[in-house]
Short mmCIF file of C-alpha atoms in Angstrom, two decimals:
data_model
loop_
_atom_site.label_atom_id
_atom_site.label_comp_id
_atom_site.label_asym_id
_atom_site.label_seq_id
_atom_site.Cartn_x
_atom_site.Cartn_y
_atom_site.Cartn_z
CA MET U 1 10.37 12.65 54.07
CA SER U 2 12.95 9.89 53.74
CA ASP U 3 15.19 9.41 56.78
CA SER U 4 18.44 9.05 54.92
CA PRO U 5 19.87 12.36 53.70
CA ILE U 6 19.98 12.97 49.98
CA LEU U 7 22.94 15.33 50.35
CA GLU U 8 25.48 15.56 53.11
CA LEU U 9 28.41 17.92 53.50
CA GLU U 10 30.86 17.05 56.24
CA LYS U 11 33.48 19.60 57.31
CA VAL U 12 34.03 20.90 53.80
CA SER U 13 36.89 23.38 53.49
CA MET U 14 38.21 25.16 50.44
CA SER U 15 40.99 27.60 49.69
CA PHE U 16 42.31 29.34 46.60
CA ASP U 17 45.98 30.37 46.36
CA GLY U 18 46.39 29.80 50.08
CA LYS U 19 43.36 31.93 51.00
CA GLN U 20 40.69 29.97 52.82
CA VAL U 21 37.16 30.65 51.60
CA LEU U 22 35.26 27.82 53.30
CA ARG U 23 36.04 26.23 56.65
CA ASP U 24 34.40 23.10 57.99
CA VAL U 25 31.01 23.62 56.37
CA SER U 26 28.62 20.83 57.31
CA LEU U 27 25.10 20.41 56.08
CA ILE U 28 22.46 17.71 55.78
CA LEU U 29 19.67 17.93 53.25
CA HIS U 30 16.75 15.53 52.91
CA GLN U 31 14.36 14.99 50.06
CA ASN U 32 11.72 17.76 49.75
CA GLU U 33 13.88 20.16 51.73
CA THR U 34 15.07 23.57 50.60
CA CYS U 35 18.17 25.11 52.13
CA GLY U 36 19.33 28.67 51.67
CA ILE U 37 23.01 29.64 51.68
CA THR U 38 23.48 33.26 52.59
CA GLY U 39 26.38 35.48 53.57
CA PRO U 40 28.37 38.47 52.39
CA SER U 41 29.88 38.51 48.92
CA GLY U 42 33.17 36.65 48.68
CA CYS U 43 32.24 34.25 51.49
CA GLY U 44 32.29 31.22 49.18
CA LYS U 45 28.56 30.70 48.55
CA SER U 46 29.01 29.97 44.84
CA THR U 47 32.15 27.95 45.58
CA LEU U 48 30.09 25.74 47.87
CA LEU U 49 27.56 25.03 45.10
CA ARG U 50 30.37 24.28 42.66
CA ILE U 51 31.83 21.80 45.15
CA VAL U 52 28.46 20.05 45.51
CA ASN U 53 28.18 19.92 41.69
CA ASP U 54 31.74 18.48 41.65
CA LEU U 55 33.04 21.29 39.43
CA LEU U 56 35.56 21.82 42.24
CA SER U 57 36.99 19.39 44.76
CA PRO U 58 37.32 20.60 48.35
CA ILE U 59 40.75 20.63 50.00
CA SER U 60 39.25 18.67 52.88
CA GLY U 61 35.92 17.26 53.95
CA THR U 62 33.40 15.06 52.22
CA VAL U 63 30.34 15.58 50.05
CA ARG U 64 27.93 12.66 49.86
CA PHE U 65 25.03 12.32 47.47
CA GLN U 66 22.58 9.52 48.21
CA GLU U 67 25.03 8.41 50.94
CA LYS U 68 27.87 7.90 48.45
CA ASP U 69 30.94 10.11 48.30
CA VAL U 70 30.71 12.26 45.15
CA LYS U 71 34.23 11.11 44.25
CA GLU U 72 32.79 7.63 43.77
CA TRP U 73 30.14 8.87 41.35
CA ASP U 74 30.75 9.11 37.64
CA PRO U 75 30.94 12.94 37.23
CA GLN U 76 28.37 13.05 34.42
CA GLU U 77 25.94 10.79 36.24
CA LEU U 78 26.32 12.86 39.40
CA ARG U 79 25.71 16.13 37.56
CA ARG U 80 22.61 14.73 35.87
CA ARG U 81 21.15 14.16 39.32
CA VAL U 82 22.74 17.11 41.13
CA VAL U 83 22.16 19.89 38.63
CA MET U 84 23.49 23.41 39.06
CA VAL U 85 22.08 26.58 37.56
CA PRO U 86 24.94 29.12 37.66
CA GLN U 87 24.31 32.73 38.57
CA GLU U 88 25.10 33.96 35.07
CA ALA U 89 22.54 32.27 32.81
CA LYS U 90 24.57 31.42 29.75
CA MET U 91 22.87 30.35 26.54
CA PHE U 92 24.42 27.92 24.08
CA PRO U 93 24.48 29.14 20.48
CA GLY U 94 21.16 28.22 18.87
CA THR U 95 17.45 28.32 19.49
CA VAL U 96 15.48 28.41 22.73
CA ARG U 97 14.42 24.80 22.06
CA ALA U 98 18.03 23.68 21.56
CA ASN U 99 18.96 25.35 24.85
CA LEU U 100 16.10 23.76 26.75
CA VAL U 101 16.97 20.24 25.60
CA TRP U 102 20.75 20.76 25.83
CA GLY U 103 21.09 18.94 29.14
CA LEU U 104 18.78 16.13 28.01
CA ARG U 105 20.67 15.73 24.73
CA VAL U 106 24.05 15.20 26.39
CA HIS U 107 22.51 12.33 28.34
CA GLY U 108 20.90 10.83 25.24
CA MET U 109 17.38 11.94 26.20
CA ALA U 110 14.82 14.16 24.49
CA ALA U 111 11.64 16.14 25.19
CA ASP U 112 8.73 16.94 22.90
CA ASP U 113 7.23 20.41 22.49
CA GLU U 114 4.40 19.58 24.90
CA GLN U 115 6.89 18.84 27.69
CA LEU U 116 8.77 22.03 26.87
CA LYS U 117 5.53 24.01 26.98
CA THR U 118 4.67 22.55 30.40
CA ILE U 119 8.05 23.37 31.92
CA LEU U 120 8.03 26.86 30.37
CA GLN U 121 4.58 27.49 31.84
CA GLU U 122 5.93 26.44 35.21
CA VAL U 123 8.73 28.98 35.03
CA GLN U 124 6.33 31.67 33.70
CA LEU U 125 7.95 31.80 30.26
CA TRP U 126 5.09 30.64 28.05
CA PRO U 127 4.32 31.67 25.34
CA ILE U 128 7.76 32.00 23.75
CA ASP U 129 9.12 31.34 20.27
CA LEU U 130 10.93 28.02 20.69
CA ASP U 131 12.73 28.57 17.39
CA GLY U 132 13.93 32.06 18.32
CA ASN U 133 17.60 32.76 18.97
CA ALA U 134 18.25 32.21 22.68
CA GLU U 135 20.88 34.94 22.70
CA ASN U 136 18.16 37.52 21.98
CA LEU U 137 16.32 36.77 25.23
CA SER U 138 16.38 39.24 28.11
CA GLY U 139 18.39 38.49 31.25
CA GLY U 140 15.28 37.37 33.13
CA GLN U 141 14.13 35.14 30.26
CA LYS U 142 17.58 33.55 30.04
CA GLN U 143 17.49 32.87 33.77
CA ARG U 144 14.15 31.09 33.41
CA VAL U 145 15.37 29.07 30.40
CA ALA U 146 18.37 28.04 32.51
CA ILE U 147 16.09 26.91 35.35
CA ALA U 148 13.76 25.08 32.94
CA ARG U 149 16.78 23.43 31.30
CA ALA U 150 17.89 22.11 34.69
CA LEU U 151 14.38 21.01 35.74
CA LEU U 152 13.95 19.00 32.54
CA LEU U 153 16.67 16.69 33.83
CA LYS U 154 14.40 15.91 36.80
CA PRO U 155 17.25 16.39 39.29
CA LYS U 156 17.38 14.93 42.76
CA VAL U 157 19.25 17.98 44.04
CA LEU U 158 18.82 21.35 42.37
CA LEU U 159 21.58 23.87 43.01
CA LEU U 160 20.50 27.44 42.33
CA ASP U 161 22.96 30.32 42.41
CA GLU U 162 21.02 33.59 42.82
CA PRO U 163 18.28 32.16 40.59
CA THR U 164 16.00 35.18 40.59
CA SER U 165 18.54 38.01 40.54
CA ALA U 166 17.44 39.12 37.06
CA LEU U 167 13.71 38.69 37.72
CA ASP U 168 11.09 41.15 38.99
CA THR U 169 9.43 40.33 42.30
CA GLU U 170 6.35 38.78 40.69
CA SER U 171 8.37 36.46 38.45
CA ALA U 172 10.73 35.62 41.32
CA LEU U 173 7.79 34.58 43.51
CA ALA U 174 6.37 32.51 40.65
CA VAL U 175 9.68 30.70 40.13
CA GLU U 176 9.96 30.06 43.88
CA LYS U 177 6.44 28.64 43.91
CA THR U 178 7.19 26.41 40.89
CA ILE U 179 10.30 25.02 42.53
CA ASN U 180 8.44 24.41 45.79
CA ASP U 181 5.61 22.68 43.89
CA LEU U 182 8.08 20.46 42.04
CA LEU U 183 9.92 19.42 45.21
CA SER U 184 7.57 16.56 45.97
CA ASP U 185 6.88 15.71 42.31
CA TYR U 186 10.56 15.27 41.60
CA LYS U 187 11.38 13.99 45.09
CA MET U 188 14.24 16.46 45.12
CA ALA U 189 16.02 18.84 47.45
CA VAL U 190 17.06 22.39 46.67
CA LEU U 191 20.18 24.25 47.73
CA ILE U 192 19.87 27.91 46.91
CA VAL U 193 22.47 30.65 47.16
CA THR U 194 20.94 34.04 47.73
CA HIS U 195 22.14 37.35 49.06
CA ASN U 196 18.47 38.13 49.76
CA LYS U 197 17.77 37.03 53.34
CA GLU U 198 14.05 37.65 52.86
CA GLN U 199 14.02 35.22 49.97
CA ALA U 200 15.92 32.68 52.03
CA LYS U 201 13.42 32.97 54.92
CA ARG U 202 10.41 32.85 52.64
CA PHE U 203 11.57 30.11 50.30
CA THR U 204 13.70 27.71 52.31
CA SER U 205 13.19 25.41 55.24
CA LYS U 206 16.68 25.93 56.62
CA ILE U 207 19.40 28.54 56.23
CA VAL U 208 23.17 28.26 56.39
CA GLU U 209 24.93 31.55 56.87
CA LEU U 210 28.55 31.68 55.75
CA GLU U 211 31.04 34.23 57.01
CA ASN U 212 33.72 35.95 54.99
CA LEU U 213 36.89 34.16 56.10
CA THR U 214 39.24 36.36 54.12
CA GLU U 215 37.92 39.49 55.84
CA ALA U 216 37.79 37.78 59.23
CA SER U 217 41.46 36.82 58.96
CA MET X 1 83.89 48.43 -0.71
CA GLN X 2 81.28 45.74 -0.47
CA LEU X 3 83.03 43.53 -3.01
CA ASP X 4 86.27 43.98 -1.10
CA LEU X 5 84.56 42.70 2.03
CA PHE X 6 83.33 39.60 0.18
CA ALA X 7 86.83 39.09 -1.21
CA LEU X 8 88.27 39.50 2.26
CA LEU X 9 85.91 36.85 3.59
CA GLN X 10 86.82 34.67 0.60
CA ILE X 11 83.21 34.24 -0.40
CA PRO X 12 82.97 32.64 -3.83
CA GLU X 13 81.57 34.96 -6.46
CA GLN X 14 78.55 32.73 -7.17
CA TYR X 15 77.25 33.32 -3.62
CA ILE X 16 77.69 37.08 -3.58
CA GLY X 17 74.52 37.81 -5.53
CA MET X 18 72.64 35.36 -3.35
CA LEU X 19 73.80 37.04 -0.15
CA GLN X 20 72.92 40.44 -1.55
CA ARG X 21 69.40 39.23 -2.30
CA TYR X 22 69.13 37.76 1.21
CA ALA X 23 70.28 41.09 2.69
CA ALA X 24 67.72 42.94 0.57
CA ALA X 25 64.99 40.60 1.83
CA MET X 26 65.95 41.64 5.36
CA ILE X 27 64.62 45.10 4.48
CA LEU X 28 61.21 43.48 4.00
CA LEU X 29 61.65 41.67 7.33
CA ALA X 30 62.52 44.99 8.99
CA ILE X 31 59.31 46.54 7.59
CA LEU X 32 57.34 43.53 8.85
CA LEU X 33 58.91 43.88 12.31
CA MET X 34 58.06 47.57 12.41
CA VAL X 35 54.45 46.92 11.41
CA THR X 36 54.02 44.17 14.03
CA LYS X 37 55.58 46.38 16.70
CA TRP X 38 53.44 49.35 15.67
CA GLN X 39 50.28 47.21 15.81
CA GLY X 40 51.36 45.57 19.08
CA ILE X 41 50.95 42.07 17.62
CA GLY X 42 53.86 40.81 19.72
CA ILE X 43 55.41 38.28 17.36
CA GLY X 44 58.61 40.25 16.59
CA ARG X 45 60.92 37.97 18.57
CA LYS X 46 59.34 34.87 17.06
CA LEU X 47 59.83 36.33 13.56
CA ILE X 48 63.52 37.08 14.16
CA VAL X 49 64.22 33.70 15.77
CA GLY X 50 62.14 32.01 13.06
CA THR X 51 64.10 33.73 10.31
CA ILE X 52 67.47 32.75 11.76
CA ARG X 53 66.37 29.24 12.61
CA GLY X 54 64.47 28.82 9.35
CA THR X 55 67.43 29.99 7.27
CA ILE X 56 69.81 27.56 8.95
CA GLN X 57 67.31 24.70 8.73
CA ILE X 58 66.44 25.25 5.10
CA ILE X 59 70.12 25.61 4.07
CA LEU X 60 70.98 22.38 5.84
CA MET X 61 67.92 20.75 4.31
CA ALA X 62 68.90 21.98 0.84
CA LEU X 63 72.37 20.58 1.29
CA ILE X 64 71.15 17.15 2.36
CA LEU X 65 68.04 17.14 0.18
CA VAL X 66 69.92 15.70 -2.71
CA TYR X 67 70.82 12.69 -0.55
CA ILE X 68 67.34 12.43 0.96
CA PHE X 69 65.70 12.52 -2.45
CA ALA X 70 67.97 9.69 -3.51
CA LEU X 71 66.61 7.48 -0.71
CA SER X 72 64.76 4.43 -1.93
CA ASN X 73 64.19 2.43 1.25
CA LEU X 74 60.63 3.10 2.42
CA ILE X 75 61.49 2.46 6.07
CA VAL X 76 64.23 5.05 5.97
CA ILE X 77 61.97 7.49 4.12
CA PHE X 78 59.22 7.12 6.72
CA GLY X 79 61.91 7.46 9.38
CA VAL X 80 62.78 10.86 7.90
CA LEU X 81 59.08 11.80 7.91
CA THR X 82 58.82 10.71 11.55
CA PHE X 83 61.74 12.99 12.42
CA MET X 84 59.99 15.83 10.56
CA ALA X 85 56.74 15.16 12.45
CA VAL X 86 58.54 15.19 15.81
CA PHE X 87 60.14 18.49 14.90
CA ALA X 88 56.75 19.87 13.81
CA ALA X 89 55.23 18.87 17.15
CA TYR X 90 58.16 20.50 18.95
CA THR X 91 57.49 23.66 16.93
CA THR X 92 53.84 23.73 18.05
CA LYS X 93 55.07 23.46 21.63
CA SER X 94 57.49 26.37 21.26
CA ASN X 95 54.89 28.54 19.53
CA LEU X 96 52.33 27.89 22.27
CA GLU X 97 54.70 28.05 25.21
CA ARG X 98 52.07 29.51 27.58
CA ILE X 99 49.93 26.39 27.18
CA PRO X 100 50.91 23.17 28.99
CA GLY X 101 50.97 19.71 27.40
CA VAL X 102 50.94 20.88 23.78
CA MET X 103 53.43 18.34 22.45
CA ARG X 104 51.67 15.44 24.19
CA ALA X 105 48.61 16.29 22.12
CA THR X 106 50.14 17.39 18.81
CA LEU X 107 52.81 14.71 18.38
CA PRO X 108 50.42 11.73 18.10
CA GLY X 109 48.06 13.87 15.99
CA ILE X 110 50.69 14.96 13.47
CA LEU X 111 52.35 11.53 13.36
CA VAL X 112 49.16 9.59 12.77
CA GLY X 113 47.52 12.24 10.57
CA ALA X 114 50.39 12.82 8.16
CA LEU X 115 52.01 9.40 8.14
CA SER X 116 48.82 7.34 7.85
CA VAL X 117 47.62 9.36 4.85
CA MET X 118 51.06 9.19 3.23
CA ALA X 119 51.30 5.44 3.87
CA THR X 120 47.81 4.88 2.41
CA THR X 121 48.70 6.91 -0.66
CA VAL X 122 51.86 4.85 -1.11
CA ALA X 123 50.12 1.53 -0.45
CA LEU X 124 47.30 2.28 -2.89
CA GLN X 125 49.81 3.65 -5.39
CA ILE X 126 47.78 6.84 -5.77
CA ILE X 127 51.07 8.52 -6.61
CA ASP X 128 53.64 7.00 -8.91
CA TRP X 129 56.40 6.88 -6.33
CA GLN X 130 58.30 3.75 -7.39
CA SER X 131 60.59 5.52 -9.87
CA SER X 132 62.09 7.80 -7.18
CA PRO X 133 60.47 7.22 -3.78
CA GLY X 134 62.39 9.89 -1.86
CA GLU X 135 61.64 12.57 -4.42
CA PHE X 136 57.89 12.00 -4.13
CA ILE X 137 57.23 10.87 -0.59
CA ILE X 138 59.41 13.29 1.36
CA PRO X 139 58.23 16.62 -0.11
CA MET X 140 54.61 15.44 -0.15
CA GLY X 141 54.91 14.14 3.40
CA GLY X 142 56.49 17.46 4.37
CA MET X 143 53.48 19.31 3.01
CA LEU X 144 51.12 17.10 5.00
CA ILE X 145 53.18 17.50 8.19
CA GLY X 146 53.32 21.28 7.72
CA ASN X 147 49.57 21.54 7.32
CA CYS X 148 48.93 19.20 10.27
CA MET X 149 51.24 21.39 12.35
CA GLY X 150 49.36 24.55 11.35
CA LEU X 151 45.91 23.16 12.07
CA THR X 152 46.79 21.46 15.35
CA THR X 153 48.41 24.68 16.59
CA LEU X 154 45.28 26.60 15.76
CA VAL X 155 42.95 24.04 17.34
CA ILE X 156 44.89 24.01 20.61
CA ASP X 157 45.21 27.79 20.73
CA ARG X 158 41.46 28.16 20.12
CA MET X 159 40.45 25.46 22.61
CA TRP X 160 42.61 27.04 25.32
CA SER X 161 41.55 30.64 24.71
CA ASN X 162 37.87 29.64 24.44
CA ALA X 163 38.16 27.81 27.75
CA GLN X 164 39.53 31.00 29.28
CA LYS X 165 37.16 33.46 27.66
CA GLN X 166 34.01 31.34 27.66
CA ARG X 167 34.56 29.72 31.02
CA PRO X 168 30.99 30.36 32.30
CA LEU X 169 29.47 28.72 29.22
CA LEU X 170 31.82 25.77 29.48
CA GLU X 171 30.97 25.30 33.16
CA THR X 172 27.26 25.61 32.38
CA ALA X 173 27.68 22.66 30.02
CA LEU X 174 29.64 20.66 32.60
CA ALA X 175 27.11 21.50 35.32
CA LEU X 176 24.40 19.89 33.19
CA GLY X 177 26.47 16.71 33.01
CA ALA X 178 28.21 17.21 29.66
CA THR X 179 31.47 15.37 29.12
CA PRO X 180 34.51 17.56 28.36
CA LYS X 181 34.17 16.49 24.73
CA GLN X 182 30.50 17.50 24.56
CA ALA X 183 31.24 20.78 26.32
CA THR X 184 33.97 21.71 23.84
CA GLU X 185 32.66 20.20 20.60
CA LEU X 186 31.48 23.53 19.27
CA SER X 187 34.81 25.31 19.74
CA ILE X 188 36.70 22.31 18.30
CA ARG X 189 34.44 22.25 15.25
CA GLU X 190 34.82 26.00 14.75
CA SER X 191 38.59 25.92 15.07
CA ILE X 192 38.94 23.04 12.58
CA ARG X 193 36.68 24.87 10.14
CA SER X 194 38.55 28.16 10.43
CA GLY X 195 41.90 26.37 10.31
CA LEU X 196 40.97 24.68 7.05
CA LEU X 197 39.61 27.88 5.53
CA PRO X 198 42.87 29.19 3.99
CA ASN X 199 43.42 25.84 2.27
CA LEU X 200 39.78 25.70 1.18
CA ASN X 201 40.25 29.14 -0.39
CA ARG X 202 43.38 27.95 -2.18
CA TYR X 203 41.52 24.81 -3.25
CA ALA X 204 38.57 26.78 -4.63
CA SER X 205 40.82 29.17 -6.57
CA LEU X 206 43.21 26.46 -7.70
CA GLY X 207 44.91 27.37 -10.96
CA ILE X 208 43.22 30.78 -11.18
CA VAL X 209 44.44 32.65 -8.13
CA SER X 210 46.75 30.15 -6.49
CA ILE X 211 49.44 28.45 -8.54
CA PRO X 212 50.69 25.89 -6.04
CA GLY X 213 54.34 25.12 -5.52
CA LEU X 214 54.13 21.39 -6.07
CA MET X 215 52.57 21.74 -9.50
CA SER X 216 54.90 24.57 -10.55
CA GLY X 217 57.93 22.59 -9.38
CA MET X 218 56.84 19.50 -11.27
CA ILE X 219 56.22 21.45 -14.47
CA ILE X 220 59.59 23.20 -14.15
CA GLY X 221 61.12 19.78 -13.52
CA GLY X 222 59.76 18.59 -16.85
CA VAL X 223 56.68 16.63 -15.74
CA ASN X 224 53.67 16.62 -18.06
CA PRO X 225 51.47 19.62 -16.95
CA LEU X 226 48.33 17.46 -16.88
CA GLU X 227 50.01 14.97 -14.56
CA ALA X 228 51.31 17.81 -12.39
CA ALA X 229 47.80 19.26 -12.13
CA ILE X 230 46.31 15.92 -11.08
CA TYR X 231 49.05 15.56 -8.44
CA GLN X 232 48.13 18.98 -7.09
CA VAL X 233 44.50 17.96 -6.60
CA ILE X 234 45.66 14.71 -4.97
CA ILE X 235 47.92 16.58 -2.57
CA PHE X 236 45.10 18.92 -1.56
CA ILE X 237 42.85 15.97 -0.71
CA MET X 238 45.72 14.40 1.22
CA ILE X 239 46.30 17.68 3.08
CA PHE X 240 42.63 17.97 4.10
CA LEU X 241 42.42 14.36 5.23
CA SER X 242 45.67 14.36 7.20
CA ALA X 243 44.97 17.74 8.82
CA MET X 244 41.49 16.56 9.79
CA ILE X 245 42.80 13.33 11.35
CA ALA X 246 45.59 15.23 13.12
CA SER X 247 43.26 17.88 14.53
CA LEU X 248 40.70 15.33 15.75
CA ILE X 249 43.36 13.27 17.53
CA THR X 250 45.05 16.37 18.93
CA SER X 251 41.81 17.93 20.19
CA HIS X 252 40.79 14.65 21.80
CA LEU X 253 44.16 14.30 23.56
CA PHE X 254 44.29 17.96 24.54
CA LEU X 255 41.04 17.61 26.53
CA ARG X 256 43.16 15.71 29.08
CA GLU X 257 45.22 18.85 29.59
CA MET X 258 42.13 21.04 30.03
CA PHE X 259 40.10 18.82 32.33
CA ASN X 260 41.02 16.47 35.15
CA GLU X 261 39.64 12.97 35.70
CA ARG X 262 36.61 14.46 37.53
CA ALA X 263 35.75 16.43 34.35
CA GLN X 264 36.65 19.64 36.17
CA LEU X 265 38.07 22.49 34.12
CA THR X 266 41.75 23.01 34.98
CA VAL X 267 42.46 25.88 32.58
CA PRO X 268 43.37 28.95 34.64
CA PRO X 269 41.54 32.24 33.99
CA PRO X 270 43.32 34.57 31.53
CA GLU X 271 46.11 36.69 32.97
CA LEU X 272 45.25 40.37 33.00
#
């Protein structure tokens, strides 16, 4: 494990319309580490991931990736390395193949069918018709395509928002195992939002529990 | 009784028939208003204001048209077109009042789209404008500006509503590192295509279903029908090109209103 953190959150706070949802959240994540974010619904778990992905800017505090403030990163370059898989796995219009390579394409990269097969095997989605319409996939299949799509970018930090909510236990365990196996291959860290404390305990090396600030106040 | 009223108001007899026809057309407007209200389309106020404003504008235009058509100085003519383009951009802003920054995006689009195509047509002498420059350039330019206005309005409306309705998909694209342009290219492409569709239909049915105003006007004005027909095809090509340029510029500029410098979506969720 490298000594310098790959991701660092320092006193990150966020509010919407005057209502505070995150207060002074701090977190350090090193390469090969997995961290679970848990807490009641509405406590800002997804908001925290969106802040790390720079889809939102916090009202105060700092997020550093590879020891550099995310504000200093080019947003596209940052998001190629710090990739988020949102809770709702949305498919772009087109085939499964087009969806898998979508992230690569926007960065001017490509993958051949062999690479796609490998990643799909890793997320337990092989065999599948690569030329089929992605919109026709089931919720669980879409979720795995979304994870595969993110992994193809070989991220340094993978942000997963309830990544196995549409999967059965067996598939969920398989996806967890895949991500754990890829940690060292990709030299990455994983930040995972889950309402499932069991999953957090089983899958992650550290857990951050958020409280619902709106209810508390 | 009615004639007495006209006499009382000292309205010349030649205008009485005209006013009666205008009043009769208001019956059609009333039916339109009832249908839109019944269907809850919510454009009744815009239709009423548009009718009043449009009537005043077109009467004023008709009165000064004779002077405008007599213009021969190209700089002045393009000055008139610039004024028309500014007004068109202002119209897009008023029709999309819920959306911020509309005019900042449509004005450059309409100006460059319509005026560059018109200037190229003049420079290459694609139309025979020398005999009466104002008579050719201003109505043709007006058609280009009108079509640019229509398409840019549609593109912005579609981009904004897609950003609201398809927010998760848009953020999925951004989360994978897409630029705002890459994330929205599909909705921009779709809106340009659907915005051009009515004109494509008119183009495909040219002369059979649609008998366009420019050609009819030229024939009525005594121009050789063959020449009028060729002009109509030319104007369609000019319309497509200018509307395309305008919509591309407008969509590119409008991305600045939808995303901030960190490529974060700033469009608020739809109001319930």
